[in-house]
XYZ file of C-alpha atoms in Angstrom:
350
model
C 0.000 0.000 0.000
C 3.107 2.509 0.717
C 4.537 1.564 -2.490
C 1.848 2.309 -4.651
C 1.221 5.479 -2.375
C 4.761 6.635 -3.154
C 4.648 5.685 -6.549
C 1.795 7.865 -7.285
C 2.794 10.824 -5.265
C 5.987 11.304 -7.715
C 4.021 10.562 -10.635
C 1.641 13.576 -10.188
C 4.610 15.513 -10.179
C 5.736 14.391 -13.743
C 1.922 14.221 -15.007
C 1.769 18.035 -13.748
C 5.272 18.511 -15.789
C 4.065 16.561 -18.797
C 0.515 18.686 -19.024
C 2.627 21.958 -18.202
C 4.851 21.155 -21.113
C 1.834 20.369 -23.508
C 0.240 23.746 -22.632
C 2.939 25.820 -23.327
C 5.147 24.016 -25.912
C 1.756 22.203 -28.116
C 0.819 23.210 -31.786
C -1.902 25.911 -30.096
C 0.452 27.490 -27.713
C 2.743 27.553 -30.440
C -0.276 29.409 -32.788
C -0.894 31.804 -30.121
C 2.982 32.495 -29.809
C 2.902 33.936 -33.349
C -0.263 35.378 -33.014
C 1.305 37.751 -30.370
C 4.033 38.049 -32.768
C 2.510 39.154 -35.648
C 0.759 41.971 -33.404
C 3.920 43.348 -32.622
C 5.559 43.401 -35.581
C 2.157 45.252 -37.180
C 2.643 47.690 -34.458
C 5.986 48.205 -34.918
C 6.055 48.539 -38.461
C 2.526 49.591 -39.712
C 1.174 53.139 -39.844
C -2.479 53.493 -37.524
C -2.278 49.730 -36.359
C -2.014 50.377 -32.492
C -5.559 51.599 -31.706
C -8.651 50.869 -30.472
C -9.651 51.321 -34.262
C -7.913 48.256 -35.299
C -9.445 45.830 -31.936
C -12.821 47.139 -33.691
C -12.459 47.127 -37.063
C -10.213 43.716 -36.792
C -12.732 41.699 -34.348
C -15.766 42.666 -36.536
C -14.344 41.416 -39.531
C -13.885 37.981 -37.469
C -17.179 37.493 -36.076
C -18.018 35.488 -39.216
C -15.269 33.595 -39.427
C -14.957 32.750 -35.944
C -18.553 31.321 -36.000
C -18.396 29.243 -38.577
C -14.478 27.922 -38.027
C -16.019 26.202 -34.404
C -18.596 23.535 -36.049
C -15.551 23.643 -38.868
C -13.042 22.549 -36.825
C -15.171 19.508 -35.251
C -15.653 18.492 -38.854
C -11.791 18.508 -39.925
C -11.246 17.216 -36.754
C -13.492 13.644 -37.689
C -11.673 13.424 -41.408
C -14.488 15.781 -43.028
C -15.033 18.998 -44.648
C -17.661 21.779 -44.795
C -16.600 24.008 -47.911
C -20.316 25.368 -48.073
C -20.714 27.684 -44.901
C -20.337 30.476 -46.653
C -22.987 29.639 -49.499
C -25.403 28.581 -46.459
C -24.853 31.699 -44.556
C -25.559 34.191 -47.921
C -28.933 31.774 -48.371
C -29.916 32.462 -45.199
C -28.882 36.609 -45.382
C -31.274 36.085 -49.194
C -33.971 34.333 -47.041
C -33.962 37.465 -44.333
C -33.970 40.222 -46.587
C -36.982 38.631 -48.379
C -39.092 37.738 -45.549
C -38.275 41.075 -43.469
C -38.793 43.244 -46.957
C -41.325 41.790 -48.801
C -43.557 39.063 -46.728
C -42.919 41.804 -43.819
C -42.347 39.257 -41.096
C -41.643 40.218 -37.555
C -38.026 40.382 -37.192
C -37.705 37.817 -34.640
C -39.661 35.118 -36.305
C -37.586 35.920 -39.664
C -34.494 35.658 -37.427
C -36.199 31.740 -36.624
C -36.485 31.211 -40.124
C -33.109 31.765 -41.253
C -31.799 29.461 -38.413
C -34.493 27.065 -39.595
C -32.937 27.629 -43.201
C -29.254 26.746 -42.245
C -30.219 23.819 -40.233
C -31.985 22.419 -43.315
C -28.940 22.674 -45.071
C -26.236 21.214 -42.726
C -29.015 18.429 -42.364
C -28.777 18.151 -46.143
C -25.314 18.184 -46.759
C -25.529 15.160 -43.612
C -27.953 13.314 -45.218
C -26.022 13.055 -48.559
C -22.294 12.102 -46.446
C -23.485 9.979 -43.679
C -26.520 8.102 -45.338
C -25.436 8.043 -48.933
C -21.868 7.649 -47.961
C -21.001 10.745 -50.432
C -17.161 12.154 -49.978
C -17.960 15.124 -47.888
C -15.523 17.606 -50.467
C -17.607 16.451 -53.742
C -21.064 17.414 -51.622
C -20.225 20.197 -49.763
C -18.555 21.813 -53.331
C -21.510 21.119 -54.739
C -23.856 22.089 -52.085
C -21.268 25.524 -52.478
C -23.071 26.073 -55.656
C -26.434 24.871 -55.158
C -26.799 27.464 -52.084
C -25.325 30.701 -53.762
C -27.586 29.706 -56.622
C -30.805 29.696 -54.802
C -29.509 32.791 -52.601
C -29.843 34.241 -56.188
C -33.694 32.858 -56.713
C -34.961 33.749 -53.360
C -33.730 37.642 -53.760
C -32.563 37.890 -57.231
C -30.344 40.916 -57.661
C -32.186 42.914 -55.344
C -30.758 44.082 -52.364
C -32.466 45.113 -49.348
C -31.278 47.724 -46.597
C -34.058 49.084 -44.438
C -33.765 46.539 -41.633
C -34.197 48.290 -37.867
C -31.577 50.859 -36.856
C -31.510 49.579 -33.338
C -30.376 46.063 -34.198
C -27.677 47.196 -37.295
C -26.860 49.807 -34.395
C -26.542 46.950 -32.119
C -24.574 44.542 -34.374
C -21.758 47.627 -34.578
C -21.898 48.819 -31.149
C -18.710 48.170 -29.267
C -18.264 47.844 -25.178
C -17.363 51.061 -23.729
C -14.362 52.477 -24.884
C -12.631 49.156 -25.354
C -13.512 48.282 -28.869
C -14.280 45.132 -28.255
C -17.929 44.970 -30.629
C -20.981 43.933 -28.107
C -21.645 40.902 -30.632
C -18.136 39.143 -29.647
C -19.983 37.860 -26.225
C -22.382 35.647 -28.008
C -19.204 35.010 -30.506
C -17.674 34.006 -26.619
C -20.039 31.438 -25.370
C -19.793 29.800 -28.661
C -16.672 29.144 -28.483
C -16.685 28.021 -25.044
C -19.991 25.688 -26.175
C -17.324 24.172 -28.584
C -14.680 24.407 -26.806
C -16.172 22.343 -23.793
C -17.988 20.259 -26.341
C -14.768 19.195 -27.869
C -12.231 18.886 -25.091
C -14.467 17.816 -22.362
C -17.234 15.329 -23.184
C -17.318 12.091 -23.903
C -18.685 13.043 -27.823
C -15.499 15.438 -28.340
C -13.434 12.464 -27.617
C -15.105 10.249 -29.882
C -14.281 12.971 -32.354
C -10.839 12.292 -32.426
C -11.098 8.618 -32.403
C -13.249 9.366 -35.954
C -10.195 10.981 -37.462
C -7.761 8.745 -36.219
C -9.627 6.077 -37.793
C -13.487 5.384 -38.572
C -13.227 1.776 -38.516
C -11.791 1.884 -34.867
C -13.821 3.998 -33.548
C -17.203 1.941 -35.005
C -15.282 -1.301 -33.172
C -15.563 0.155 -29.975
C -19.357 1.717 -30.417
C -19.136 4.834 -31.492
C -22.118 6.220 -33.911
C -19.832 7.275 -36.896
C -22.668 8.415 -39.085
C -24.740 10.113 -36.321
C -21.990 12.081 -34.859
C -20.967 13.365 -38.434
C -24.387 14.144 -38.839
C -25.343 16.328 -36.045
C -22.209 18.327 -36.867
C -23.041 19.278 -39.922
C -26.929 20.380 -38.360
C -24.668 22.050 -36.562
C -22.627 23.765 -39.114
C -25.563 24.992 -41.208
C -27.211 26.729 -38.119
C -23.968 28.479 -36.803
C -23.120 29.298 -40.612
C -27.215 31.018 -40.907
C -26.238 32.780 -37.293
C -23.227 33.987 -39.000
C -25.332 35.296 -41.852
C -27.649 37.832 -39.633
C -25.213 38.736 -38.290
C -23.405 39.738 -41.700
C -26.734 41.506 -42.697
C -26.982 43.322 -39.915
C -23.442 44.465 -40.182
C -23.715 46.054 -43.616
C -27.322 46.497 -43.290
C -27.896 44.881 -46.467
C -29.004 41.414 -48.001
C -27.962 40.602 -51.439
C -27.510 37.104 -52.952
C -23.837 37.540 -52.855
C -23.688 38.020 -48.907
C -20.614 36.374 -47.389
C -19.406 34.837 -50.855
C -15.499 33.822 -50.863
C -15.354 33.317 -46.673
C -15.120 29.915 -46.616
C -11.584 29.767 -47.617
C -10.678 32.502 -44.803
C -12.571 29.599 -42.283
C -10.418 26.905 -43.537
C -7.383 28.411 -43.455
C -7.961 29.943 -39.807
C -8.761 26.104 -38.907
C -5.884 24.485 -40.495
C -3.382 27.354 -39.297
C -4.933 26.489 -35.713
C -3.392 23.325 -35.756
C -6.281 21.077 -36.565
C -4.588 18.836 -39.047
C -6.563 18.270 -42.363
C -6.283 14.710 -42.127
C -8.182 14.283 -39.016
C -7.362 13.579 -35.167
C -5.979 16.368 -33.921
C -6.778 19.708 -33.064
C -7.968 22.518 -30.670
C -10.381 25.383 -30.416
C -8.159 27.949 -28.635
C -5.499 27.346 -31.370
C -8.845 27.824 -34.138
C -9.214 30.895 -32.606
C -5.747 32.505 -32.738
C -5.590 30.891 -36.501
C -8.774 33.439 -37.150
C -7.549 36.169 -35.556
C -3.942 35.955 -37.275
C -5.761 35.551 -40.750
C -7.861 38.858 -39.596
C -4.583 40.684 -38.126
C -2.336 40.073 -41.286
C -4.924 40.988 -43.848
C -6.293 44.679 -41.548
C -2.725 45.094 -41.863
C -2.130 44.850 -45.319
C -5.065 46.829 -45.820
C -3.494 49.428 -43.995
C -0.380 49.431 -45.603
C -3.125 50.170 -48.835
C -2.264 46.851 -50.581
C -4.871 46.105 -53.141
C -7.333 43.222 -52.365
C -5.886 40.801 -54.937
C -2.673 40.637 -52.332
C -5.019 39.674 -49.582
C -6.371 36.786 -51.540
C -3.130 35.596 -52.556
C -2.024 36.084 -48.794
C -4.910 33.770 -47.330
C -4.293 30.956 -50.126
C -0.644 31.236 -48.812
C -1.178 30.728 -45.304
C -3.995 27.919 -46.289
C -0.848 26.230 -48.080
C 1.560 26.700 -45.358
C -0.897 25.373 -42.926
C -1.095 21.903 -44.799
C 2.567 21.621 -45.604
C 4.335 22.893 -42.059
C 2.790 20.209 -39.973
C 3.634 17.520 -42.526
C 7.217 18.909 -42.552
C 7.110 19.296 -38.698
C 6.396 15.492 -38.215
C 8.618 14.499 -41.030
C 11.571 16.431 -38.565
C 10.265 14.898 -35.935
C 10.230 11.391 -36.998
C 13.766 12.071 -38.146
C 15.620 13.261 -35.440
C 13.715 10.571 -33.038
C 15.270 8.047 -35.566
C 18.775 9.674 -35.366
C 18.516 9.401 -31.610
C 17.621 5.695 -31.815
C 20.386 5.275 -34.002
C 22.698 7.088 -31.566
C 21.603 5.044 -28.506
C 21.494 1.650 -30.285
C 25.678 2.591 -31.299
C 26.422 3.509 -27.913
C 24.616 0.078 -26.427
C 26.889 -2.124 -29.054
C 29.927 0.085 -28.389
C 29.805 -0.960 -24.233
C-alpha cells in the first residue's frame, strides 16, 4: 500500500510537468505564440495599427469567421469537410432580406427562419455524407453552388437595406471604450460551447477517435454516421447565425452576402493546428488561426495593398498550414530516428 502510495505521489509531479509542457510548448500554444508576434511586428512597423480602431475594425471582420471555423473545426477534426458555410450563410442573409422586406415578417420570427434555413442545409449536406456515404468535399462543393444559386432565386439581384436601426446599431456597437464589438460575447459562449464540447465530453473524444480512424472507432461503439451528422446540423445553423449577423453588419441582403469566406474559415482552422487529415486539433489554437488571418490581412489593408494581395495572402497561409505540420512530423520522426540510431551505437559500443 506505501509503495503504490509513493509511486503515485511522484508521478503527479511528472503528469503536472508533462501537461505543463503540452500547454505551453503544443501546436496551439505555439499558434498563439505567433499570433502575439505578428501583433507586434504590425505595431511596430505599420502606420495606424495600435488603436482601439484596429481591436474594432479587426474583431468585426472575425465574427463570421470565428462562428463558422467552431462547427468547422469539429468536422476537420473527424476526417471531413464543410466548404459550403459560406454559401449557407448568404442563403440564409437572401432568405432574411426577403421575408423582413417583402412578406414583412416580424423580425424575430424571420431571425427563426433563417436558423431554420441553415439547419436544413447542414441536415442536407448530412444526409447526402453519412446516409449516402457521399465524400464530404464532392457534396459540400456542390452544395457551395447549389446554395449561392438559390440565394440568387430567393432575392434575385435585389438588395435590401431598411432593416431596424436599433439592431444594425446593435450589431456595430462596441463595449465602452474598449472596442471590443458587443456581438463578440455571443461570438464568446460559442466558443466556449465548442470548446467544452470538444475537449471535455465524452462526444469530443469520440471525435478524435473518428479521425484517427473510422473503422476503430465503429469497433468500440461509437455512432460514426450520427456524430458526423449532427455536426453538420450544426454547421448549417452556426453558418445562418453567422449570416444575420453579416446583414446586420452592412445592413444589407444581397444574394452575394458572405461569398469567398469559406476559404478565410479553412485556413484559420488548419493554421490552428487542426490537421486536415483528421485527429488532432484545438479550439483555442482555431481561434488565434482566425484572428492571425484577420490581423495580417487589416494590416495589409493598412499598408493600402490592393485586395488581390489579400487573396493571394490567405491561399498562402492555407498552403503553409497543410505543408508545415507535414514537414514538422517528417523532422520529428527524423531526429527521433537519429537518436535511436545514436543510442542503439552507444549500447553495441559498451
Amino acid at each position: 500500500m506505501s509503495d503504490a502510495r509513493s509511486k503515485t505521489t511522484v508521478d503527479r509531479p511528472v503528469k503536472a510537468r508533462g501537461a505543463a509542457r503540452r500547454l505551453l510548448l503544443g501546436r496551439n500554444a505555439n499558434t498563439v505564440y505567433a499570433l502575439l508576434l505578428i501583433v507586434v511586428i504590425a505595431s511596430v512597423f505599420v502606420p495606424y495599427f495600435a488603436g482601439v480602431a484596429t481591436v474594432s475594425f479587426l474583431l468585426i471582420d472575425a465574427v463570421p469567421i470565428l462562428l463558422m471555423a467552431m462547427p468547422m473545426a469539429l468536422i476537420i477534426i473527424t476526417g471531413e469537410i464543410d466548404l459550403s458555410v459560406a454559401s449557407t450563410a448568404g442563403l440564409s442573409a437572401a432568405v432574411m432580406g426577403v421575408l423582413f422586406h417583402d412578406a414583412h415578417w416580424n423580425i424575430w420570427w424571420v431571425f427563426v427562419a433563417c436558423i431554420i434555413v441553415g439547419l436544413l442545409c447542414g441536415a442536407f449536406n448530412g444526409i447526402l455524407i453519412t446516409a449516402i456515404g457521399l465524400p464530404s468535399l464532392a457534396v459540400t462543393i456542390g452544395t457551395l453552388a447549389l446554395f449561392r444559386g438559390l440565394a440568387l432565386v430567393v432575392i434575385g439581384d435585389n438588395a435590401v437595406a431598411d432593416f431596424p436601426i436599433d439592431l444594425t446599431a446593435f450589431a456595430t456597437s462596441t463595449i465602452g471604450g474598449t472596442g471590443i464589438p458587443t456581438f463578440m460575447i455571443f461570438v464568446a459562449i460559442v466558443v466556449i460551447v465548442f470548446a467544452v464540447l470538444l475537449h471535455f465530453t465524452p462526444f469530443g473524444r469520440a471525435l478524435f477517435a473518428l479521425g484517427f480512424s473510422k473503422e476503430a472507432a465503429r469497433f468500440v461503439g461509437i455512432r460514426v454516421n450520427r456524430s458526423k451528422f449532427w455536426l453538420y446540423v450544426a454547421s448549417g445553423g452556426i453558418s445562418a447565425f453567422a449570416g444575420i449577423f453579416w446583414v446586420l453588419r452592412y445592413s444589407s441582403a444581397q444574394s452575394d452576402s458572405v461569398t469567398g469566406l469559406e476559404l478565410s474559415v479553412v485556413a484559420a482552422v488548419l493554421l490552428g493546428g487542426v490537421s486536415i487529415f483528421g485527429g488532432s486539433g484545438g479550439i483555442v489554437g482555431v481561434v488565434a488561426g482566425v484572428l492571425i488571418i484577420r490581423t495580417v490581412n487589416y494590416s495589409l489593408q493598412l499598408a493600402g495593398l490592393p485586395d488581390t494581395v489579400l487573396t493571394i495572402v490567405t491561399g498562402s497561409l492555407l498552403v503553409l498550414s497543410v505543408i508545415a505540420p507535414s514537414v514538422s512530423a517528417r523532422l520529428r520522426l527524423s531526429g527521433e530516428r537519429r537518436r535511436s540510431r545514436a543510442l542503439l551505437a552507444e549500447t553495441s559500443a559498451a
